């Protein structure tokens, strides 16, 4: 059994997106319920978040952008950059706390207190660009985590795996020229889903050419397509890249019962995906893996999906 | 949507007495495939393409022009006037992008010179320029989500859809209407600048619209 950390902080419920938004705090309550129901709680190492030092957020976002978000929240605005990004007075602090929780998880993994961790945070991050909030995201949590690993702990190669049903445009753009961070994403085909990037021919640029890989899945695809693409695209790419640490952008919105997109992945399918990721971490990164929540909007399905997800981090990969 | 807004204005031209190796190098260096031929007053008199050029000489000479052989010696004496298409079809500067699209489709060419009434060359519009314009029209340079909706072919349907989208406070990147297999129906494709399409999808269904299975979407039901 692994020493698995769980970032548990109720302050993540404070980011209020208004009455007609799918990215709501009930998602986290559903996640907590799933972990409680799975009876894994006593085996997990719980920890709270500490707000991130802004200089780490500045490794990805411009200071002017960070301040702009703070100003918008403080001045009581309800929307930031686009109608998708609804904010409240607490959004900025919550976003800083989301980054801070993940950085704490990294410190705990790096000093051996835990082997891996699940960070169910809000707001999510993978759509956030250097200077622009997009698709419910403000700070790119996973991108900041990768820079933190490299700059604070001298981790050379970071592998990011993003299985949210939407392409992580922000993460891809931040690292597309950087050969020290490999970004892999599997998502609904961009001609049919937000944000319209993540096409098969996007493979990085300059020195980073070949260190971005996208596996778009056509609408209606499910376990079979995910199995094939992960075996064919992700596994060989990461076996070549040999990451020293794996960060996961975990989204559960490719589930068949999630109506944010048109994918048909089953609950077993998600177990299979996460098991392959844990195997990659075992093979190359001493099992060091931090999973960060992105999307997943089916309040009915989130409990079982999160319960299973944490179970794999704790008990290891299930044979495929 | 005038063609002059989308065309390439800084267009390279040649005179009719230019040599074939000269234009071969010009095309290669500038990565272009069409060269308008003009007279002393910049009036269009012909067009020469890389295909004309390739047809005028063997590939080995096209690849590495030398005057070492008798054959290449002979080719080096040929002029643009010998291989160009004289009086080519050109597009008047007053034409629209739509005109250009239809003409390119009808004539199966890769580019059209654009001229004023008196024949003065003002630019060239290529398939690539039109593709760029079409990406712009589709709005796919911006993040968003495409929906597909089947509607009865009767007046007022689009208004109901746009009203519903407006009520949800969603910005429209574009909206396309296409033919559907069923003669009495149309397919409508709104490109919404949002990730948050759950409520609008539900709302449209409540209004009685049928959402298309994404795998049945198509844009190309126009007769060939």
mmCIF file of C-alpha atoms in Angstrom, chain A residues 20-22 83-84 127 134-136 166 191-195 218-219 259-260 262 297, chain B residues 140 142-146 169 191-199 201 213-215 217:
data_model
loop_
_atom_site.group_PDB
_atom_site.id
_atom_site.type_symbol
_atom_site.label_atom_id
_atom_site.label_comp_id
_atom_site.label_asym_id
_atom_site.label_seq_id
_atom_site.Cartn_x
_atom_site.Cartn_y
_atom_site.Cartn_z
ATOM 1 C CA UNK A 20 -26.246 28.568 -13.494
ATOM 2 C CA UNK A 21 -22.798 27.123 -13.678
ATOM 3 C CA UNK A 22 -21.657 23.494 -13.832
ATOM 4 C CA UNK A 83 -18.881 34.612 -19.278
ATOM 5 C CA UNK A 84 -17.486 31.116 -18.601
ATOM 6 C CA UNK A 127 -7.556 26.082 -19.734
ATOM 7 C CA UNK A 134 -10.712 30.565 -19.848
ATOM 8 C CA UNK A 135 -13.192 27.716 -19.427
ATOM 9 C CA UNK A 136 -13.720 27.995 -15.620
ATOM 10 C CA UNK A 166 -11.577 19.033 -22.914
ATOM 11 C CA UNK A 191 -14.031 20.039 -33.912
ATOM 12 C CA UNK A 192 -16.803 18.930 -31.553
ATOM 13 C CA UNK A 193 -15.757 20.238 -28.150
ATOM 14 C CA UNK A 194 -14.349 23.215 -26.283
ATOM 15 C CA UNK A 195 -11.849 24.821 -26.663
ATOM 16 C CA UNK A 218 -14.440 11.426 -31.942
ATOM 17 C CA UNK A 219 -17.853 11.900 -30.271
ATOM 18 C CA UNK A 259 -23.459 15.678 -20.186
ATOM 19 C CA UNK A 260 -20.714 18.279 -20.690
ATOM 20 C CA UNK A 262 -20.248 13.289 -25.853
ATOM 21 C CA UNK A 297 -19.681 17.463 -13.603
ATOM 22 C CA UNK B 140 -12.693 28.503 -34.973
ATOM 23 C CA UNK B 142 -11.379 31.369 -30.877
ATOM 24 C CA UNK B 143 -12.199 28.848 -28.130
ATOM 25 C CA UNK B 144 -15.741 27.556 -28.276
ATOM 26 C CA UNK B 145 -18.130 24.654 -28.727
ATOM 27 C CA UNK B 146 -20.019 23.713 -31.893
ATOM 28 C CA UNK B 169 -25.797 35.195 -22.206
ATOM 29 C CA UNK B 191 -20.411 27.999 -32.729
ATOM 30 C CA UNK B 192 -20.692 29.165 -29.122
ATOM 31 C CA UNK B 193 -17.808 30.933 -27.424
ATOM 32 C CA UNK B 194 -18.169 28.985 -24.195
ATOM 33 C CA UNK B 195 -17.383 25.702 -22.478
ATOM 34 C CA UNK B 196 -20.707 25.861 -20.697
ATOM 35 C CA UNK B 197 -23.214 24.342 -23.131
ATOM 36 C CA UNK B 198 -25.137 22.072 -20.793
ATOM 37 C CA UNK B 199 -28.007 24.473 -20.116
ATOM 38 C CA UNK B 201 -28.534 22.198 -24.984
ATOM 39 C CA UNK B 213 -25.628 13.414 -33.050
ATOM 40 C CA UNK B 214 -22.200 15.033 -33.530
ATOM 41 C CA UNK B 215 -21.041 12.161 -35.732
ATOM 42 C CA UNK B 217 -22.623 16.545 -38.644
#
